[in-house]
CSV table of C-alpha atoms in Angstrom, one decimal:
chain,number,residue,atom,x,y,z
A,27,MET,CA,0.0,-0.1,0.1
A,28,LEU,CA,1.1,3.6,-1.2
A,29,ILE,CA,0.9,6.6,1.4
A,30,ARG,CA,0.9,10.5,0.8
A,31,VAL,CA,3.7,11.9,2.9
A,32,MET,CA,4.5,15.7,2.8
A,33,TYR,CA,8.3,16.0,3.3
A,34,LYS,CA,10.0,18.6,5.3
A,35,ASP,CA,10.6,20.6,2.6
A,36,GLY,CA,7.2,20.7,1.5
A,37,THR,CA,7.2,18.7,-1.2
A,38,TYR,CA,4.8,15.6,-1.3
A,39,GLY,CA,5.7,11.7,-2.6
A,40,LEU,CA,3.8,8.6,-2.2
A,41,VAL,CA,5.7,6.1,-0.2
A,42,LYS,CA,5.2,2.1,0.7
A,43,ASP,CA,3.7,1.8,4.6
A,44,LEU,CA,7.2,-0.1,5.5
A,45,VAL,CA,9.2,3.0,4.7
A,46,LEU,CA,6.5,5.4,6.4
A,47,ASP,CA,8.1,3.9,9.6
A,48,LYS,CA,11.8,4.9,9.0
A,49,LEU,CA,10.7,8.5,7.6
A,50,ILE,CA,9.3,8.9,11.0
A,51,HIS,CA,11.6,7.6,13.1
A,52,THR,CA,14.0,9.7,10.8
A,53,GLU,CA,12.2,12.5,11.3
A,54,LYS,CA,11.7,13.6,7.3
A,55,ILE,CA,8.8,14.0,7.0
A,56,MET,CA,5.9,16.9,8.8
A,57,GLN,CA,2.6,14.6,8.1
A,58,PHE,CA,1.0,11.8,6.5
A,59,TYR,CA,-2.6,11.4,5.0
A,60,ARG,CA,-4.1,8.5,7.0
A,61,SER,CA,-8.0,7.3,7.3
A,62,GLY,CA,-8.8,10.0,5.5
A,63,HIS,CA,-7.2,13.0,7.1
A,64,TRP,CA,-4.1,14.2,8.0
A,65,VAL,CA,-1.7,13.1,10.2
A,66,PHE,CA,0.7,15.5,12.0
A,67,ILE,CA,3.8,14.3,13.5
A,68,GLY,CA,4.3,15.3,17.0
A,69,ARG,CA,0.9,16.7,17.3
A,70,GLU,CA,-1.0,13.1,17.0
A,71,PRO,CA,0.2,9.3,18.1
A,72,VAL,CA,1.8,7.8,15.1
A,73,ARG,CA,4.0,4.5,14.8
A,74,GLY,CA,6.9,4.0,17.0
A,75,MET,CA,5.4,6.3,19.3
A,76,GLY,CA,3.9,5.2,22.5
A,77,GLY,CA,1.7,1.9,22.3
A,78,THR,CA,2.6,-2.1,22.6
A,79,GLY,CA,4.9,-3.6,19.4
A,80,THR,CA,6.0,-2.6,17.0
A,81,GLY,CA,4.3,-1.5,13.4
A,82,TYR,CA,5.6,-4.6,12.1
A,83,ARG,CA,4.0,-6.9,15.0
A,84,ARG,CA,1.1,-5.2,14.8
A,85,ARG,CA,0.7,-5.0,10.7
A,86,GLN,CA,1.2,-9.4,11.4
A,87,TYR,CA,-1.5,-9.1,14.1
A,88,ASP,CA,-4.0,-7.5,11.3
A,89,ALA,CA,-3.0,-9.5,9.0
A,90,ASP,CA,-3.8,-13.2,11.0
A,91,ALA,CA,-6.8,-11.6,12.2
A,92,SER,CA,-8.2,-11.2,9.0
A,93,ARG,CA,-7.7,-15.0,8.5
């Protein structure tokens, strides 16, 4: 799945969901589009910033639950 992101320089791009984790962790993006709205890094909870488990584990759980 591709996710729309806004980089710190104001440009936009589409990235794979696994790349999104790295962009958030390395603070290369300001925001990304999720569930019909823009999520601003630092203002809303995002992957890897609280909660239990990692993004990979969450996605694996979601995949297993859908079977």
